[in-house]
PDB file of C-alpha atoms in Angstrom:
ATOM      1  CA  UNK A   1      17.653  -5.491  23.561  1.00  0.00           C
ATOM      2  CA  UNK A   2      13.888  -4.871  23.142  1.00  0.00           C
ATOM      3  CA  UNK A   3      13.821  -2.079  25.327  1.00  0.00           C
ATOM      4  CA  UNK A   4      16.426  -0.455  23.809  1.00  0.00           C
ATOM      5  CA  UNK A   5      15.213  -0.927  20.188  1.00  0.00           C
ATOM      6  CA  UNK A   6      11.710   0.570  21.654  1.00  0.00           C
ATOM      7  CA  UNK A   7      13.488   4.080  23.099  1.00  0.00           C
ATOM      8  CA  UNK A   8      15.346   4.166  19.715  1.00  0.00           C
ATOM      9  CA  UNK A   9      12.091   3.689  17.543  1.00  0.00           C
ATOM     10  CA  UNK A  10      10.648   6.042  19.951  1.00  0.00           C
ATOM     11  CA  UNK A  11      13.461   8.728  19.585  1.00  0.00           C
ATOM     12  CA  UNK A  12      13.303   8.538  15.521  1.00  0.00           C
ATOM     13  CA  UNK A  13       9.584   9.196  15.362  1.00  0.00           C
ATOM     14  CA  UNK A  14       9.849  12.093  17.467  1.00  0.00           C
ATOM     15  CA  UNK A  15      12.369  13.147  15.326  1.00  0.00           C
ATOM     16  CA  UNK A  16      10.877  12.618  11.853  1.00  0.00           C
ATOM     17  CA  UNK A  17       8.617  15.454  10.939  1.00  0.00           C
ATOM     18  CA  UNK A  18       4.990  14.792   9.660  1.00  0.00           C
ATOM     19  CA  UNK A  19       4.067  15.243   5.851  1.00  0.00           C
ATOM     20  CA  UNK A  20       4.553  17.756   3.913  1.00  0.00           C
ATOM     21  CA  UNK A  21       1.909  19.922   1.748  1.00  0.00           C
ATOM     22  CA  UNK A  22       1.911  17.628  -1.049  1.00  0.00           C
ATOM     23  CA  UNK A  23       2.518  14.047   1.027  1.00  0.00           C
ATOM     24  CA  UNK A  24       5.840  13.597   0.631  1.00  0.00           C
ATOM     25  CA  UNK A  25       8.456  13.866   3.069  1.00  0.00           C
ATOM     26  CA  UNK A  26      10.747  11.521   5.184  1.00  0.00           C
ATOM     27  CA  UNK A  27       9.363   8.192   5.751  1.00  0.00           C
ATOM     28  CA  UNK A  28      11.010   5.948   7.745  1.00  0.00           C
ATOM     29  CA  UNK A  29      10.314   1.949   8.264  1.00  0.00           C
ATOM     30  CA  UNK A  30      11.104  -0.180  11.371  1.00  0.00           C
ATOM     31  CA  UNK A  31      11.496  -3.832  11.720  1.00  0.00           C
ATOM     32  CA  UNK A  32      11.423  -6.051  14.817  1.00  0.00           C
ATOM     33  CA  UNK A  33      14.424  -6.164  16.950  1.00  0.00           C
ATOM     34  CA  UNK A  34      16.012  -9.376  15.770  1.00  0.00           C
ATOM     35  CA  UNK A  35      19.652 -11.266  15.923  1.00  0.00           C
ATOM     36  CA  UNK A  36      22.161 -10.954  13.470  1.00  0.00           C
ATOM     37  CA  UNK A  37      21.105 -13.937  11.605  1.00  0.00           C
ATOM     38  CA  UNK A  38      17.782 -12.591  10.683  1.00  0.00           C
ATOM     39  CA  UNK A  39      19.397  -9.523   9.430  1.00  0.00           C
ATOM     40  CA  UNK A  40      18.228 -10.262   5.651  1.00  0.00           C
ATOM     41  CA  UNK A  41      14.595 -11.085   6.977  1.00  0.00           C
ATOM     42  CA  UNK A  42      14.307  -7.698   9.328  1.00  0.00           C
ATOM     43  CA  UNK A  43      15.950  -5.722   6.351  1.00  0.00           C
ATOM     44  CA  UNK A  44      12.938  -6.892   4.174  1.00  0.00           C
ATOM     45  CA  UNK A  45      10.319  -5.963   7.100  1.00  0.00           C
ATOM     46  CA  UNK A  46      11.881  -2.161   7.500  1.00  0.00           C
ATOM     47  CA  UNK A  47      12.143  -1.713   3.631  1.00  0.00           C
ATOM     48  CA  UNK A  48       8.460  -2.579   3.746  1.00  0.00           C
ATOM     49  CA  UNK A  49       7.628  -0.727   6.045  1.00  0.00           C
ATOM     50  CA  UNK A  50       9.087   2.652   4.870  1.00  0.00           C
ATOM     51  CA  UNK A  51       7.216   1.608   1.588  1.00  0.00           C
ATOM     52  CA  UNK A  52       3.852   1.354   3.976  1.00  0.00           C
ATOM     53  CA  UNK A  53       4.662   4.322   5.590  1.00  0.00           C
ATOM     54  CA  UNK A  54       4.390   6.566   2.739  1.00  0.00           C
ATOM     55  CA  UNK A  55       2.694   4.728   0.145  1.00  0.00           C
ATOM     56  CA  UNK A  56      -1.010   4.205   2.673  1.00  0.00           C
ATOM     57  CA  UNK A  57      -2.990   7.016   3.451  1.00  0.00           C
ATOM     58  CA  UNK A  58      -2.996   7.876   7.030  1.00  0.00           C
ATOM     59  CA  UNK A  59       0.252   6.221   8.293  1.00  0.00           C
ATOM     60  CA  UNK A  60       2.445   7.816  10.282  1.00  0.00           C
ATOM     61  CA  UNK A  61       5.695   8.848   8.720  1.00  0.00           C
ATOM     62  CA  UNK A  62       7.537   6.601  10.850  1.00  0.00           C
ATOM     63  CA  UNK A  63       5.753   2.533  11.196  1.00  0.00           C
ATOM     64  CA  UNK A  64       7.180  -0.185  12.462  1.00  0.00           C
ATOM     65  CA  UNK A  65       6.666  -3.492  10.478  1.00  0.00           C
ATOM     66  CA  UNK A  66       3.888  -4.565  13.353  1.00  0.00           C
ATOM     67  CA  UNK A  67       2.095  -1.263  12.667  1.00  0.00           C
ATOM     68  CA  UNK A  68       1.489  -2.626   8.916  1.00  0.00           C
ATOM     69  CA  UNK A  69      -1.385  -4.702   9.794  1.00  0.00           C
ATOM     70  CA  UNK A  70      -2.856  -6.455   6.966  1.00  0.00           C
ATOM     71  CA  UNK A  71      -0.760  -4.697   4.383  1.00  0.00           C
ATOM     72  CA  UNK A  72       2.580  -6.550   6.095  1.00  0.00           C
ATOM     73  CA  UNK A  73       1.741  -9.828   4.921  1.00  0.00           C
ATOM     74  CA  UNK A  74      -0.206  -8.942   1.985  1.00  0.00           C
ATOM     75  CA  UNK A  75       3.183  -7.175   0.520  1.00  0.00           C
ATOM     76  CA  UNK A  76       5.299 -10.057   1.913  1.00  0.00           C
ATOM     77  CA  UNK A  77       2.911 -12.772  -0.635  1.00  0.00           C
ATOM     78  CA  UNK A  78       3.507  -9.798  -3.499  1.00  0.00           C
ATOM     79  CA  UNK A  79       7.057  -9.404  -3.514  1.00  0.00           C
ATOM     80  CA  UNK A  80       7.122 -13.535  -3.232  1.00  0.00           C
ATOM     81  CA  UNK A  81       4.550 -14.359  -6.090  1.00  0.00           C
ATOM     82  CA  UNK A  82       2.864 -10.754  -7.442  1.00  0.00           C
ATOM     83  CA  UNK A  83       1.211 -12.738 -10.513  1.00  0.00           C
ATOM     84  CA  UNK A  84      -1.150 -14.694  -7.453  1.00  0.00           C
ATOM     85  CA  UNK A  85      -1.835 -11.797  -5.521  1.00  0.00           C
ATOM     86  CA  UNK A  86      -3.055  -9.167  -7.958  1.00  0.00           C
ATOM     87  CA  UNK A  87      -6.210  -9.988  -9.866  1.00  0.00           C
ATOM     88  CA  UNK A  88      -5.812  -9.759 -13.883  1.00  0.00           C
ATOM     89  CA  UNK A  89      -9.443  -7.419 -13.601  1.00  0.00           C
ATOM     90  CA  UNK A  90      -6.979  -4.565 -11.926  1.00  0.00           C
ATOM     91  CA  UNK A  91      -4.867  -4.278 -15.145  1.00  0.00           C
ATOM     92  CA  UNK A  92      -8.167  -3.677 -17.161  1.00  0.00           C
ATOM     93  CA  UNK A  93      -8.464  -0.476 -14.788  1.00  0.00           C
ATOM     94  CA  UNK A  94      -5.488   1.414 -16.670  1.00  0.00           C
ATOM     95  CA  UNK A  95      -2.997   1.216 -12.957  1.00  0.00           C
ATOM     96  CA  UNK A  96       0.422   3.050 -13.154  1.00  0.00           C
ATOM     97  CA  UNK A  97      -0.114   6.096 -10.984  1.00  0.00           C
ATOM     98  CA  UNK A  98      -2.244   8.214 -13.570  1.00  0.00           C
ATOM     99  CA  UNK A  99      -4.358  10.942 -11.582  1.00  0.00           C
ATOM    100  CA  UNK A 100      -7.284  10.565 -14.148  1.00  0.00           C
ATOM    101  CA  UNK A 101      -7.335   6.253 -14.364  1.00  0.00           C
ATOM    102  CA  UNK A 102     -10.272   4.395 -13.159  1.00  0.00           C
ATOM    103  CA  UNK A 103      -7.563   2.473 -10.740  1.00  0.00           C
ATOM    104  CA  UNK A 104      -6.794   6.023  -9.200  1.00  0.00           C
ATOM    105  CA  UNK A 105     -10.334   6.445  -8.558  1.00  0.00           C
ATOM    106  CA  UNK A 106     -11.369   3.168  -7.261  1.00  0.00           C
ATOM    107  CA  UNK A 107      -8.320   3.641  -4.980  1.00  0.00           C
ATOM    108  CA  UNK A 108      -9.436   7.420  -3.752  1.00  0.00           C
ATOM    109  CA  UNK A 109     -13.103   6.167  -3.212  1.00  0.00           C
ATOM    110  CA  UNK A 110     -12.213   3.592  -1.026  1.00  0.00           C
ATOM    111  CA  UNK A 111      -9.650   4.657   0.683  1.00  0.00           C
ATOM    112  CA  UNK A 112     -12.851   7.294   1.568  1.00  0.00           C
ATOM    113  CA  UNK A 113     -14.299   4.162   2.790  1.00  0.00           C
ATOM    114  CA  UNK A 114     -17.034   4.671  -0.106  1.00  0.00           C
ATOM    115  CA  UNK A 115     -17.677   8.256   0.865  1.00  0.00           C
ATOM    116  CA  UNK A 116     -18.495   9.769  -2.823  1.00  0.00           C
ATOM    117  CA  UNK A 117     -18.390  13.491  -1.051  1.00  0.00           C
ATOM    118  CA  UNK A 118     -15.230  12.791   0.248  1.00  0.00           C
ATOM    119  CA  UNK A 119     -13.933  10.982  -2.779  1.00  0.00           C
ATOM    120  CA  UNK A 120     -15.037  13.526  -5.566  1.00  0.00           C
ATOM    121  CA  UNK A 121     -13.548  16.387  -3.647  1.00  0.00           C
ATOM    122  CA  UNK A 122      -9.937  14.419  -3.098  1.00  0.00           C
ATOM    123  CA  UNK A 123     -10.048  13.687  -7.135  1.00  0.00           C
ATOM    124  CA  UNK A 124     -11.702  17.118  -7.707  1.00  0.00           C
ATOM    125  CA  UNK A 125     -14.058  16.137  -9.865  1.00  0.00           C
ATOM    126  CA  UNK A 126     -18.060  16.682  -9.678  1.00  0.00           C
ATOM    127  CA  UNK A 127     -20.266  13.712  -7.883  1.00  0.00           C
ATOM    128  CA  UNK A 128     -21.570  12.512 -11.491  1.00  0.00           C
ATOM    129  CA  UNK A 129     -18.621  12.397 -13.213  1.00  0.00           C
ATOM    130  CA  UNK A 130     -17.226   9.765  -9.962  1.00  0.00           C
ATOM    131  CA  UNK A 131     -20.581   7.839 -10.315  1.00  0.00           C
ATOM    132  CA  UNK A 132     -19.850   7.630 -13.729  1.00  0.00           C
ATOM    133  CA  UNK A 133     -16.100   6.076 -13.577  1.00  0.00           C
ATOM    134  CA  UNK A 134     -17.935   4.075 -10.388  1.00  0.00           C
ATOM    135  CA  UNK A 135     -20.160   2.597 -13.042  1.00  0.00           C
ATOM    136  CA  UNK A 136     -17.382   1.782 -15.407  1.00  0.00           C
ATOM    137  CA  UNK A 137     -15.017   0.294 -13.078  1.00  0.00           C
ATOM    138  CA  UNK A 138     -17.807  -2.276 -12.034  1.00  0.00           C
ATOM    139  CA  UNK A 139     -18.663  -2.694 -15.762  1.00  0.00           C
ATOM    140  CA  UNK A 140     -14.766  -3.749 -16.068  1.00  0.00           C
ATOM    141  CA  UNK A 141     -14.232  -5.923 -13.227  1.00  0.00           C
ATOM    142  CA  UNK A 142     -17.408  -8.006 -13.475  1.00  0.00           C
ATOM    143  CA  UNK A 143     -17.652  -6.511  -9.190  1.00  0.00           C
ATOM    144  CA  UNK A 144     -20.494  -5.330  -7.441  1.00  0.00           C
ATOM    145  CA  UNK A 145     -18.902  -1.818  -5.467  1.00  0.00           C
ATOM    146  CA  UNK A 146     -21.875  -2.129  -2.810  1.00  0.00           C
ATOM    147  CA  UNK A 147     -20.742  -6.084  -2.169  1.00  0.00           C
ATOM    148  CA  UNK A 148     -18.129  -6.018   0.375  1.00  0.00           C
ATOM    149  CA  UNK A 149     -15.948  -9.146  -0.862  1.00  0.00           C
ATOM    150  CA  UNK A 150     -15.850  -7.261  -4.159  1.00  0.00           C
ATOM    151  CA  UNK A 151     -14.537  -4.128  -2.289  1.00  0.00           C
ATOM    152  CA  UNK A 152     -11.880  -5.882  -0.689  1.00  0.00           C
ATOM    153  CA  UNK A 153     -10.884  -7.676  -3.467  1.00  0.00           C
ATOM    154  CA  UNK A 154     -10.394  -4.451  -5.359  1.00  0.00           C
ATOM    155  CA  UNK A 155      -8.866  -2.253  -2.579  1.00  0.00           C
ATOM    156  CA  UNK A 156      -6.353  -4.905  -1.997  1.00  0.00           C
ATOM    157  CA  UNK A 157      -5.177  -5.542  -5.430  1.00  0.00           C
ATOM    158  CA  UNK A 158      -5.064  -1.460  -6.294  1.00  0.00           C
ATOM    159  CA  UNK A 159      -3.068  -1.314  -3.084  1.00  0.00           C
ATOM    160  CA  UNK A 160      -0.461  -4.417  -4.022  1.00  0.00           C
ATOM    161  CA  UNK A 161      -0.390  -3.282  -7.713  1.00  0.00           C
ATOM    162  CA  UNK A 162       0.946   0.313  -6.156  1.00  0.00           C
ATOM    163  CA  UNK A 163       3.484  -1.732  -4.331  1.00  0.00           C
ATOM    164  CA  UNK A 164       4.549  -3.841  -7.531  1.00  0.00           C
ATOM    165  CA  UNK A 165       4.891  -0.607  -9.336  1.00  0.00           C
ATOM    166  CA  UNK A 166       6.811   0.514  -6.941  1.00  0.00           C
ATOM    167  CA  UNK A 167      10.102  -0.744  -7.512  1.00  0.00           C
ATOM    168  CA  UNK A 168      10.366  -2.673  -4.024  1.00  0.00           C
ATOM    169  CA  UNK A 169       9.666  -5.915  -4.999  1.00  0.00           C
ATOM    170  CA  UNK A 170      12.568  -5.539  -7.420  1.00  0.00           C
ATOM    171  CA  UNK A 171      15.058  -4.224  -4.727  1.00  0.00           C
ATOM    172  CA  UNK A 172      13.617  -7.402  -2.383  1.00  0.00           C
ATOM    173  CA  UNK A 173      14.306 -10.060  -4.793  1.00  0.00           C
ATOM    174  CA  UNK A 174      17.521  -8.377  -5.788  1.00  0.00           C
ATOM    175  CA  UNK A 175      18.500  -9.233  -1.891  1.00  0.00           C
ATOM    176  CA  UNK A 176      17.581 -12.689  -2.704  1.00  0.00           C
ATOM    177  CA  UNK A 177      19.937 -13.026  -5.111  1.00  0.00           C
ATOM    178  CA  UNK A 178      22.784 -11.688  -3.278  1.00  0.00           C
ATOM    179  CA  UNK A 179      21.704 -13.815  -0.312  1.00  0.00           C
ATOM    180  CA  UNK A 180      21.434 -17.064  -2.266  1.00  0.00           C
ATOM    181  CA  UNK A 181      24.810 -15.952  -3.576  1.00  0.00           C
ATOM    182  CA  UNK A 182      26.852 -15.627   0.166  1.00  0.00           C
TER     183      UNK A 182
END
């Protein structure tokens, strides 16, 4: 059954084409190949993963639930309890998908991996002007951006807030219900 779930994730990432101009596209999550009984649990792992797939920069269109890496368990503690996982110092950053938000930034510069070239061109804005929101999103958080626990901390809330925004943690607990309810 492996094998055969392997040639048929294999066949659908062949056939799903890459992103388009502005990052969207078809995106396209895969669980593990599982029995019957763990239908509910391998639902959860594709949805997920689809979510993954087009919500973190560089991932393939199509990404199997074992290709999420630290974002698989990280979303799996956020759809179960998203007031532990999130820090309250994210919500001070104005999150909710806004292009000009100090969350937006803070999310651009490190997905750049701290590269403020990088980062100012992706947000098109001039180097000051990002050293300048850099200095106010430490001033907010109480975090050090050149300490790396701080940087994690921050990367991986912006990145679960995005997912709580989302509307997938909804749909997830939704299937809770409806499972609790069988």
């Amino acid at each position: 059954m492996a094998r055969a779930a392997a040639r048929l994730a294999e066949t659908v990432r062949r056939g799903v084409p890459r992103r388009d101009a502005e990052g969207g596209g078809v995106f396209v999550g895969l669980s593990d190949a599982g029995r019957l009984e763990r239908a509910p649990d391998l639902w959860r792992q594709a949805v997920l993963a689809s979510w993954a797939a087009a919500g973190l920069p560089g991932s393939a269109p199509v990404l199997s639930w074992r290709d999420t890496g630290v974002h698989g368990p990280l979303m799996l503690a956020a759809t179960a309890s998203p007031d532990l996982v999130v820090p309250p110092e994210i919500a001070d950053l104005g999150a909710g998908g806004r292009t000009d938000s100090l969350a937006h930034t803070a999310e651009v510069f490190l997905d750049a991996a701290g590269d403020t070239a990088a980062a100012s061109e992706r947000l098109m804005i001039h180097r000051t002007t990002l050293y300048y929101r850099l200095a106010q999103i430490e001033k907010k958080t109480g975090w050090d951006l050149k300490n790396g626990r701080d940087r994690l901390t921050l990367h991986l809330g912006l990145k679960t807030q995005r997912l709580l925004d989302s509307g997938i943690p909804a749909l997830l607990r939704g299937e809770e219900k409806h499972r609790g309810s069988s």
